[in-house]
């Protein structure tokens, strides 16, 4: 095993890790040794081919289809230089004030997070697309919502030089999406922060960690030789994402004194719904996600967003098979798509744990309130599709595969609540939050409001794992805002934390 010395080790290079790396860049420029250890590869620019199956295999864990233990939900999260910011869609929202108030974490208030969020919205070039850049899929969603009198808002998107290829979730082939791989990590590296890819951290302690470098067979080579490493570090910042940060700390033995570790995981359980128009619409050209409807966030606990997925992902999410399924897939150029996000409560029983090999297992159950939200969201989406002009709608819990336009007034009875059963509908998640939640003390949380692990001197978490409850909006901006706080705390205490 090779032994190395650093002042700061950051585990993971996604929204949290990338923000910490950049914010600690002044320390690197002043001579401190800082390393980002990233499990995933760095791909060359021309390796982003947009080919769905190939890209899914290279930049996601389990090709974007990690199952929960009972196999009722699949989860997508990234494994790459830049983490999930490589394949996120780039919708850039600030967390609502009432959600932050509900978190009730000492030291964290809306004003602080809002200010830090504004910094990242600016840094990552978040802005609303011009009307001329919106495709039919997005315009129809807005039209349907307005027709029904629902509130509809436009997303700020963090792109620069977007060429409308609609491939965001496979990694942008045009270098347009402004994830940490394009913004924060290059700045950190220019200041002297080292980023080591293909490097999985297997254990963390308070003054050292163990890691293994292995060549995945694609992507650029790691700057470290394949092999095992022990790295001494003054400060360790865990930013592996909600599932992997929890798993890493559990594997490292922190579960014994932190009973909340791995728990209170929330997923924003999601449905992909489609409506079929009588004529072709522009759907797989143009940025996929421009509008959202939060009319029902507080009352029925879901939000609706525009989306457009690729044929494989779409097919997987349409419940049914055989001739009807083929018929709908053949209508792909005529499909309008809506993504549902349900607001799931943070429950101690929903958690990350380890299997016998020390690998993460996600034990997650969709309770009745989540199923109610998913049901209401299907009914509401069907109404929006019809209001936008769809000739028929596919509802995963419908009494028939298609609901025809002539039945548009009967969607309530065509989509019975009793049909919304886990395992019978295709539920996904790309917004994993919690597991290392912030809070007052170790009785029901893992870290304090600065991300410092309770009882630890120099071990921090700075990623989506910190969320005490879900963000109720797309989370990446909030992840960066929280990571910004963690980095500030480390900078402010560098004198005592980094004595070398
Ligand atoms: C397809 C998709 C679309 C999304 N779209 C949006 C969107 O439009 N807007 C939005 O706000 N959010 C979106 N999200 C969610 C957003 O990307 C995440 O909330 C955010 O990136 C989480 O940041 P993080 O730092 O916690 O984890 P990540 O960004 O996932 O980064 C974690 C990194 O740590 C690495 N890692 C894990 N364990 C280890 C280890 N043991 N050793 C070394 N490295 C490790 C992983 O390989 C990964 O690269 C999307 C996510 C996905 C998957
Ligand atoms: S739509 Fe824009 S940001 Fe998305 S993949 Fe295409 S060029 Fe990149």
Coordinates of C-alpha atoms and ligand atoms in Angstrom, one line a residue:
X1 CA 0.0 0.0 0.0
X2 CA 1.4 3.4 -1.0
X3 CA 1.3 6.2 1.6
X4 CA 0.7 9.9 0.8
X5 CA 0.3 13.1 2.8
X6 CA -2.3 15.8 2.1
X7 CA -3.7 18.7 4.0
X8 CA -7.2 18.3 2.7
X9 CA -8.8 15.3 1.0
X10 CA -12.2 15.8 -0.7
X11 CA -14.1 12.6 -1.5
X12 CA -16.1 13.0 -4.7
X13 CA -16.2 15.8 -7.3
X14 CA -19.9 16.5 -7.9
X15 CA -22.0 19.4 -6.9
X16 CA -20.7 19.3 -3.3
X17 CA -17.1 18.2 -3.9
X18 CA -16.7 20.6 -6.9
X19 CA -17.9 23.6 -4.8
X20 CA -15.6 22.7 -1.9
X21 CA -12.6 22.2 -4.2
X22 CA -13.0 25.6 -5.7
X23 CA -13.7 27.4 -2.5
X24 CA -10.5 25.8 -1.0
X25 CA -8.5 26.8 -4.0
X26 CA -7.0 29.8 -2.2
X27 CA -5.5 27.4 0.4
X28 CA -4.0 25.4 -2.5
X29 CA -2.6 28.5 -4.1
X30 CA -1.0 29.3 -0.7
X31 CA 0.8 26.0 -0.7
X32 CA -1.6 23.6 1.1
X33 CA -1.9 20.1 -0.6
X34 CA -5.5 19.4 -1.5
X35 CA -6.7 16.3 -3.4
X36 CA -10.1 15.5 -4.8
X37 CA -10.5 11.7 -4.9
X38 CA -13.2 10.7 -7.5
X39 CA -14.4 7.2 -8.0
X40 CA -15.5 7.9 -11.6
X41 CA -13.6 8.6 -14.8
X42 CA -12.9 11.8 -16.6
X43 CA -14.0 11.5 -20.2
X44 CA -12.3 13.2 -23.1
X45 CA -14.6 15.8 -24.8
X46 CA -15.2 13.7 -27.8
X47 CA -16.2 10.7 -25.7
X48 CA -19.6 12.3 -25.0
X49 CA -21.3 10.5 -28.0
X50 CA -24.9 10.9 -26.8
X51 CA -25.4 7.2 -27.4
X52 CA -27.8 6.3 -24.6
X53 CA -26.7 2.8 -23.5
X54 CA -22.9 3.6 -23.9
X55 CA -23.0 6.8 -22.0
X56 CA -25.2 5.4 -19.2
X57 CA -22.7 2.7 -18.6
X58 CA -19.7 5.1 -18.4
X59 CA -21.0 7.9 -16.3
X60 CA -23.7 6.5 -14.0
X61 CA -23.7 4.0 -11.2
X62 CA -25.3 0.8 -12.5
X63 CA -26.1 2.6 -15.8
X64 CA -28.5 4.9 -13.9
X65 CA -30.7 2.1 -12.7
X66 CA -29.7 1.3 -9.1
X67 CA -32.6 -0.5 -7.5
X68 CA -34.0 0.0 -4.0
X69 CA -34.0 -3.2 -1.9
X70 CA -37.6 -4.1 -2.7
X71 CA -37.0 -3.1 -6.4
X72 CA -39.9 -0.6 -6.5
X73 CA -37.8 2.4 -7.4
X74 CA -34.7 2.8 -9.6
X75 CA -32.3 5.6 -8.8
X76 CA -29.9 7.5 -11.1
X77 CA -26.7 9.1 -9.8
X78 CA -23.4 9.9 -11.4
X79 CA -19.9 8.5 -11.2
X80 CA -17.6 10.9 -13.1
X81 CA -15.3 13.8 -12.9
X82 CA -18.1 16.3 -12.0
X83 CA -20.4 13.7 -10.4
X84 CA -24.1 14.0 -11.2
X85 CA -23.5 17.6 -12.5
X86 CA -22.2 15.9 -15.7
X87 CA -25.6 14.4 -16.5
X88 CA -28.0 16.6 -14.6
X89 CA -30.4 18.8 -16.7
X90 CA -29.1 22.0 -15.2
X91 CA -32.4 23.4 -13.9
X92 CA -31.3 25.9 -11.3
X93 CA -33.7 26.7 -8.4
X94 CA -33.2 28.2 -5.0
X95 CA -34.8 26.3 -2.1
X96 CA -38.0 27.9 -0.8
X97 CA -37.7 29.8 2.5
X98 CA -40.4 27.8 4.3
X99 CA -38.6 24.5 3.5
X100 CA -35.4 25.9 5.1
X101 CA -37.4 27.0 8.1
X102 CA -38.9 23.5 8.4
X103 CA -35.3 22.0 8.5
X104 CA -34.8 23.7 11.8
X105 CA -31.0 23.4 11.8
X106 CA -29.2 25.8 14.1
X107 CA -27.2 28.4 12.1
X108 CA -28.9 27.8 8.8
X109 CA -31.5 30.3 7.6
X110 CA -33.0 31.2 4.3
X111 CA -31.1 34.5 3.9
X112 CA -27.7 32.7 4.2
X113 CA -28.6 29.9 1.7
X114 CA -30.3 32.4 -0.7
X115 CA -27.1 34.5 -0.8
X116 CA -24.9 31.5 -1.4
X117 CA -27.3 30.1 -4.0
X118 CA -27.2 33.4 -5.9
X119 CA -23.4 33.1 -6.1
X120 CA -23.7 29.7 -7.8
X121 CA -26.5 30.8 -10.1
X122 CA -24.2 33.5 -11.3
X123 CA -21.0 31.4 -11.4
X124 CA -22.7 28.6 -13.4
X125 CA -24.5 31.0 -15.8
X126 CA -28.1 30.1 -14.8
X127 CA -30.6 32.1 -16.9
X128 CA -33.9 31.6 -18.6
X129 CA -33.8 30.6 -22.3
X130 CA -35.2 32.9 -24.9
X131 CA -38.7 32.2 -26.2
X132 CA -37.2 31.3 -29.6
X133 CA -35.1 28.5 -27.9
X134 CA -38.2 26.7 -26.4
X135 CA -39.4 23.5 -28.2
X136 CA -43.0 22.3 -28.6
X137 CA -42.8 19.9 -25.8
X138 CA -42.1 22.8 -23.4
X139 CA -44.5 25.2 -25.0
X140 CA -47.4 22.6 -24.9
X141 CA -46.8 22.1 -21.2
X142 CA -47.1 25.8 -20.5
X143 CA -50.1 26.1 -22.7
X144 CA -51.9 23.2 -21.0
X145 CA -51.2 24.6 -17.5
X146 CA -52.3 28.1 -18.5
X147 CA -55.5 26.7 -20.1
X148 CA -56.3 25.0 -16.7
X149 CA -55.3 28.1 -14.7
X150 CA -52.3 26.4 -13.1
X151 CA -49.3 28.4 -12.0
X152 CA -46.4 27.7 -14.4
X153 CA -42.9 29.1 -14.1
X154 CA -39.8 29.0 -16.3
X155 CA -36.6 27.3 -15.1
X156 CA -33.3 29.1 -15.1
X157 CA -30.9 26.7 -16.9
X158 CA -27.1 26.7 -16.5
X159 CA -25.9 26.5 -20.0
X160 CA -23.5 28.5 -22.1
X161 CA -23.6 28.0 -25.9
X162 CA -26.4 25.4 -25.8
X163 CA -26.9 23.8 -29.2
X164 CA -30.3 22.3 -28.4
X165 CA -29.2 18.6 -28.8
X166 CA -31.4 17.6 -25.9
X167 CA -28.8 15.1 -24.6
X168 CA -28.2 16.7 -21.2
X169 CA -28.9 13.5 -19.2
X170 CA -26.2 11.6 -21.2
X171 CA -23.6 14.3 -20.6
X172 CA -23.6 17.3 -22.9
X173 CA -21.6 16.6 -26.1
X174 CA -21.3 20.3 -26.8
X175 CA -19.6 21.4 -23.6
X176 CA -22.5 23.7 -22.9
X177 CA -23.8 22.6 -19.6
X178 CA -22.1 24.4 -16.7
X179 CA -21.5 21.6 -14.2
X180 CA -18.6 21.4 -11.7
X181 CA -16.6 19.6 -14.4
X182 CA -16.7 22.8 -16.5
X183 CA -16.7 25.5 -13.9
X184 CA -15.5 24.7 -10.3
X185 CA -13.0 21.8 -10.9
X186 CA -10.9 23.5 -13.6
X187 CA -10.6 26.6 -11.4
X188 CA -9.5 24.5 -8.5
X189 CA -7.0 22.6 -10.6
X190 CA -5.6 25.8 -12.0
X191 CA -4.9 26.9 -8.3
X192 CA -3.1 23.6 -7.6
X193 CA -5.9 21.3 -6.3
X194 CA -5.2 17.8 -7.6
X195 CA -8.1 15.7 -8.9
X196 CA -7.5 12.0 -9.0
X197 CA -10.1 10.0 -11.0
X198 CA -10.8 6.3 -11.0
X199 CA -10.1 6.5 -7.3
X200 CA -12.6 4.9 -4.9
X201 CA -12.2 5.8 -1.2
X202 CA -13.0 2.7 0.8
X203 CA -12.6 4.0 4.4
X204 CA -12.3 7.3 6.1
X205 CA -11.0 8.2 9.5
X206 CA -10.3 11.6 11.1
X207 CA -6.8 11.8 10.0
X208 CA -6.5 9.4 7.1
X209 CA -8.4 7.5 4.4
X210 CA -7.8 4.4 2.2
X211 CA -8.4 4.4 -1.5
X212 CA -8.1 2.1 -4.5
X213 CA -7.3 3.3 -8.0
X214 CA -8.5 1.0 -10.8
X215 CA -8.7 1.5 -14.6
X216 CA -12.4 1.1 -15.7
X217 CA -11.3 0.5 -19.3
X218 CA -12.6 3.9 -20.6
X219 CA -11.9 7.6 -20.0
X220 CA -8.6 9.3 -19.4
X221 CA -6.0 7.6 -17.2
X222 CA -5.9 8.5 -13.5
X223 CA -2.9 10.6 -12.5
X224 CA -2.2 7.9 -9.9
X225 CA -1.1 4.4 -10.8
X226 CA -3.6 1.6 -10.2
X227 CA -3.2 0.2 -6.7
X228 CA -4.0 0.7 -3.0
X229 CA -3.3 4.0 -1.2
X230 CA -3.4 5.2 2.4
X231 CA -3.6 9.0 2.5
X232 CA -2.9 11.0 5.7
X233 CA -5.0 14.2 5.8
X234 CA -5.5 17.1 8.2
X235 CA -9.1 17.5 7.0
X236 CA -11.4 15.0 5.2
X237 CA -14.5 16.3 3.4
X238 CA -17.0 13.5 2.3
X239 CA -18.9 14.5 -0.8
X240 CA -19.8 11.1 -2.4
X241 CA -23.6 11.9 -2.7
X242 CA -26.4 10.8 -0.4
X243 CA -26.0 7.1 -0.9
X244 CA -22.3 6.8 -1.1
X245 CA -21.3 9.2 1.6
X246 CA -23.6 7.3 4.0
X247 CA -22.2 4.0 2.9
X248 CA -18.6 5.2 3.3
X249 CA -19.2 6.5 6.8
X250 CA -21.1 3.3 7.8
X251 CA -18.2 1.2 6.4
X252 CA -15.8 3.2 8.4
X253 CA -17.6 2.4 11.6
X254 CA -19.4 5.7 12.3
X255 CA -22.8 4.0 12.6
X256 CA -22.1 2.9 16.1
X257 CA -22.1 6.4 17.5
X258 CA -24.3 8.1 15.0
X259 CA -27.7 6.3 15.0
X260 CA -29.1 8.6 12.3
X261 CA -26.3 7.7 9.8
X262 CA -27.8 6.5 6.5
X263 CA -31.4 7.3 7.7
X264 CA -33.9 10.0 6.6
X265 CA -33.2 9.4 2.9
X266 CA -35.6 11.1 0.6
X267 CA -35.8 10.6 -3.2
X268 CA -38.4 12.9 -4.8
X269 CA -40.0 9.7 -6.3
X270 CA -40.6 10.5 -9.9
X271 CA -42.9 9.4 -12.8
X272 CA -42.4 9.9 -16.5
X273 CA -45.7 10.4 -18.1
X274 CA -46.6 10.8 -21.8
X275 CA -49.4 12.2 -23.9
X276 CA -49.7 11.6 -27.6
X277 CA -50.4 14.4 -30.1
X278 CA -52.0 13.9 -33.5
X279 CA -49.0 15.5 -35.3
X280 CA -45.3 15.6 -34.8
X281 CA -44.0 18.0 -32.2
X282 CA -40.4 19.2 -31.6
X283 CA -39.5 17.2 -28.5
X284 CA -36.1 15.6 -28.8
X285 CA -34.5 18.7 -30.2
X286 CA -34.1 21.7 -27.9
X287 CA -33.3 21.9 -24.2
X288 CA -35.5 19.3 -22.5
X289 CA -36.6 21.2 -19.5
X290 CA -37.9 24.8 -19.5
X291 CA -41.1 24.9 -17.3
X292 CA -42.4 23.6 -14.0
X293 CA -45.8 23.8 -12.2
X294 CA -45.7 24.1 -8.4
X295 CA -49.4 24.7 -8.0
X296 CA -49.8 21.4 -6.0
X297 CA -46.5 21.4 -4.0
X298 CA -48.1 22.4 -0.8
X299 CA -51.7 20.9 -1.2
X300 CA -51.0 17.6 -2.9
X301 CA -47.2 17.3 -2.4
X302 CA -46.0 17.1 -6.0
X303 CA -44.5 19.3 -8.7
X304 CA -44.6 18.8 -12.4
X305 CA -41.8 19.6 -14.8
X306 CA -41.2 19.3 -18.5
X307 CA -38.8 16.6 -19.6
X308 CA -37.8 14.5 -22.6
X309 CA -36.1 11.1 -22.2
X310 CA -34.4 8.8 -24.7
X311 CA -36.2 5.8 -26.2
X312 CA -34.7 3.2 -23.8
X313 CA -35.6 5.3 -20.7
X314 CA -39.0 6.1 -22.0
X315 CA -39.8 2.5 -22.9
X316 CA -38.7 1.3 -19.5
X317 CA -41.0 3.8 -17.8
X318 CA -44.2 3.0 -19.8
X319 CA -46.0 0.3 -17.9
X320 CA -47.4 -2.3 -20.3
X321 CA -46.0 -4.5 -23.1
X322 CA -46.7 -5.9 -26.5
X323 CA -48.6 -4.3 -29.3
X324 CA -49.9 -1.2 -27.4
X325 CA -46.4 -0.5 -25.9
X326 CA -44.9 -0.7 -29.4
X327 CA -47.6 1.5 -30.8
X328 CA -46.8 4.2 -28.3
X329 CA -43.1 3.9 -28.8
X330 CA -43.5 4.3 -32.5
X331 CA -45.3 7.6 -31.8
X332 CA -42.1 8.9 -30.1
X333 CA -41.9 12.0 -32.3
X334 CA -45.5 12.9 -31.3
X335 CA -45.1 12.4 -27.6
X336 CA -45.3 15.2 -25.0
X337 CA -43.6 14.3 -21.7
X338 CA -44.1 15.4 -18.1
X339 CA -41.9 14.5 -15.1
X340 CA -43.6 14.2 -11.7
X341 CA -41.7 14.8 -8.5
X342 CA -43.4 13.7 -5.3
X343 CA -42.4 15.4 -2.0
X344 CA -41.6 12.4 0.2
X345 CA -41.3 12.8 4.0
X346 CA -37.9 12.2 5.7
X347 CA -38.4 8.9 7.6
X348 CA -35.9 7.2 9.8
X349 CA -36.9 3.9 8.2
X350 CA -35.9 5.0 4.7
X351 CA -32.2 4.5 4.7
X352 CA -28.9 3.3 3.3
X353 CA -27.4 0.3 4.9
X354 CA -24.6 -2.2 4.0
X355 CA -24.8 -5.7 2.6
X356 CA -22.4 -8.5 3.7
X357 CA -19.7 -7.2 1.3
X358 CA -20.0 -3.6 2.7
X359 CA -21.8 -2.3 -0.4
X360 CA -24.7 0.1 -0.2
X361 CA -28.3 -1.2 -0.1
X362 CA -31.2 1.3 -0.2
X363 CA -34.1 0.3 2.0
X364 CA -36.9 2.7 0.9
X365 CA -40.7 2.3 1.1
X366 CA -43.2 4.6 -0.6
X367 CA -45.8 5.3 2.0
X368 CA -49.5 6.1 1.5
X369 CA -48.9 9.9 1.3
X370 CA -46.4 9.4 -1.5
X371 CA -48.7 7.1 -3.4
X372 CA -51.5 9.6 -3.0
X373 CA -49.3 12.3 -4.5
X374 CA -48.3 10.1 -7.4
X375 CA -51.9 9.3 -8.1
X376 CA -53.0 13.0 -8.0
X377 CA -50.1 13.9 -10.2
X378 CA -51.2 11.3 -12.9
X379 CA -54.7 12.8 -12.9
X380 CA -53.4 16.3 -13.1
X381 CA -50.9 15.5 -15.9
X382 CA -53.6 13.8 -17.9
X383 CA -55.6 17.0 -17.7
X384 CA -52.6 19.0 -18.8
X385 CA -51.9 16.7 -21.8
X386 CA -55.5 17.0 -23.0
X387 CA -55.7 20.7 -22.4
X388 CA -52.6 21.0 -24.6
X389 CA -54.3 19.1 -27.4
X390 CA -53.2 15.4 -26.9
X391 CA -55.4 12.8 -28.6
X392 CA -54.7 10.2 -26.0
X393 CA -52.7 9.8 -22.8
X394 CA -50.8 6.8 -21.2
X395 CA -51.4 6.7 -17.5
X396 CA -49.3 4.0 -15.7
X397 CA -52.2 3.3 -13.3
X398 CA -55.0 3.7 -15.8
X399 CA -57.7 1.2 -16.2
X400 CA -56.6 0.8 -19.9
X401 CA -53.3 1.4 -21.6
X402 CA -54.5 4.5 -23.4
X403 CA -57.0 7.1 -22.2
X404 CA -58.7 8.6 -25.3
X405 CA -59.6 12.2 -25.7
X406 CA -63.3 11.4 -25.6
X407 CA -62.7 10.3 -22.0
X408 CA -60.8 13.4 -21.0
X409 CA -63.6 14.5 -18.6
X410 CA -63.4 11.1 -16.8
X411 CA -59.7 10.9 -15.9
X412 CA -60.6 10.6 -12.2
X413 CA -62.4 7.3 -12.8
X414 CA -60.0 6.2 -15.5
X415 CA -57.0 6.4 -13.1
X416 CA -58.1 4.8 -9.8
X417 CA -56.1 5.3 -6.7
X418 CA -56.3 1.6 -6.0
X419 CA -54.1 1.0 -9.1
X420 CA -51.2 3.0 -7.7
X421 CA -49.3 0.2 -6.0
X422 CA -45.5 0.0 -5.5
X423 CA -44.0 -2.4 -8.1
X424 CA -46.9 -1.9 -10.5
X425 CA -45.9 1.6 -11.6
X426 CA -42.4 2.5 -12.8
X427 CA -40.9 5.0 -10.3
X428 CA -37.5 6.6 -10.6
X429 CA -35.4 9.0 -8.7
X430 CA -32.5 11.4 -9.5
X431 CA -32.8 13.6 -6.4
X432 CA -31.3 11.6 -3.6
X433 CA -31.1 13.6 -0.3
X434 CA -30.3 12.8 3.3
X435 CA -28.5 10.0 5.1
X436 CA -25.9 12.4 6.7
X437 CA -28.5 14.9 7.8
X438 CA -27.6 18.1 9.6
X439 CA -29.1 18.8 13.0
X440 CA -28.5 19.7 16.6
X441 CA -26.8 16.6 18.0
X442 CA -26.0 13.0 17.3
X443 CA -29.3 11.7 18.6
X444 CA -31.1 12.4 15.3
X445 CA -28.5 13.8 12.9
X446 CA -24.9 13.2 11.6
X447 CA -23.4 16.7 11.2
X448 CA -23.9 20.2 12.4
X449 CA -24.9 23.2 10.4
X450 CA -21.3 23.6 9.1
X451 CA -21.3 20.0 7.9
X452 CA -18.9 18.9 10.6
X453 CA -19.6 15.3 11.7
X454 CA -20.8 15.4 15.4
X455 CA -17.9 14.6 17.7
X456 CA -15.3 14.8 15.0
X457 CA -12.5 17.4 14.8
X458 CA -11.9 17.5 11.1
X459 CA -14.3 15.2 9.3
X460 CA -17.0 17.0 7.3
X461 CA -19.8 16.1 4.9
X462 CA -20.6 18.5 2.1
X463 CA -23.2 17.1 -0.3
X464 CA -26.8 16.2 -0.7
X465 CA -26.5 13.8 2.2
X466 CA -26.7 16.8 4.5
X467 CA -30.4 17.6 3.7
X468 CA -32.5 17.0 6.9
X469 CA -35.6 16.8 4.7
X470 CA -36.1 17.1 1.0
X471 CA -35.5 20.4 -0.8
X472 CA -38.9 20.2 -2.5
X473 CA -37.3 21.7 -5.6
X474 CA -34.5 20.5 -7.8
X475 CA -31.6 20.3 -5.3
X476 CA -28.2 21.0 -6.9
X477 CA -28.0 24.7 -6.2
X478 CA -28.8 24.0 -2.5
X479 CA -26.1 21.3 -2.4
X480 CA -23.6 23.9 -3.6
X481 CA -24.8 26.5 -1.2
X482 CA -24.4 24.0 1.7
X483 CA -20.9 22.9 0.4
X484 CA -20.0 26.6 0.3
X485 CA -20.7 26.9 4.0
X486 CA -18.6 23.9 4.8
X487 CA -15.6 25.2 2.8
X488 CA -16.0 28.6 4.5
X489 CA -15.8 26.9 7.9
X490 CA -12.7 25.0 6.9
X491 CA -11.0 28.2 5.5
X492 CA -11.9 30.1 8.6
X493 CA -10.4 27.4 10.9
X494 CA -7.5 26.5 8.6
X495 CA -5.0 27.7 11.3
X496 CA -6.1 25.1 13.8
X497 CA -7.2 22.3 11.4
X498 CA -4.1 22.4 9.2
X499 CA -1.1 22.7 11.4
X500 CA 1.5 21.4 9.0
Ligands
LIG1 C1 -30.0 12.5 -14.5 C2 -30.0 13.6 -13.5 C3 -30.6 14.8 -13.7 C4 -30.6 15.8 -12.7 N1 -31.1 17.0 -13.0 C5 -31.0 18.0 -12.0 C6 -31.4 19.3 -12.3 O1 -31.8 19.6 -13.5 N2 -31.4 20.3 -11.3 C7 -31.0 20.0 -10.1 O2 -31.0 20.8 -9.2 N3 -30.6 18.7 -9.8 C8 -30.6 17.7 -10.7 N4 -30.1 16.5 -10.4 C9 -29.6 16.2 -9.1 C10 -28.2 16.8 -8.8 O3 -27.4 16.4 -9.9 C11 -27.7 16.2 -7.5 O4 -28.6 16.6 -6.5 C12 -26.3 16.7 -7.1 O5 -25.4 16.6 -8.2 C13 -25.9 16.0 -5.9 O6 -24.6 16.5 -5.5 P1 -23.6 15.6 -4.6 O7 -22.4 16.3 -4.5 O8 -24.4 15.2 -3.4 O9 -23.4 14.2 -5.4 P2 -22.9 14.0 -6.9 O10 -23.0 15.2 -7.7 O11 -23.6 12.8 -7.3 O12 -21.3 13.6 -6.8 C14 -20.9 12.6 -6.0 C15 -19.6 12.1 -6.6 O13 -18.8 11.4 -5.6 C16 -18.2 10.2 -6.2 N5 -18.1 9.2 -5.1 C17 -19.0 8.6 -4.4 N6 -18.5 7.7 -3.5 C18 -17.1 7.9 -3.6 C19 -16.1 7.2 -3.0 N7 -16.2 6.3 -2.0 N8 -14.8 7.5 -3.4 C20 -14.6 8.5 -4.4 N9 -15.6 9.1 -5.0 C21 -16.9 8.8 -4.6 C22 -19.2 9.8 -7.2 O14 -18.5 9.0 -8.2 C23 -19.7 11.1 -7.8 O15 -19.0 11.6 -8.8 C24 -30.1 15.5 -11.4 C25 -29.5 14.3 -11.2 C26 -29.4 13.3 -12.2 C27 -28.8 12.0 -11.9
LIG2 S1 -29.5 20.8 -24.9 FE1 -27.8 22.2 -24.6 S2 -27.0 21.7 -22.6 FE2 -28.3 20.0 -23.2 S3 -26.9 18.5 -24.2 FE3 -27.7 19.8 -25.8 S4 -26.2 21.5 -26.0 FE4 -25.8 20.5 -24.1

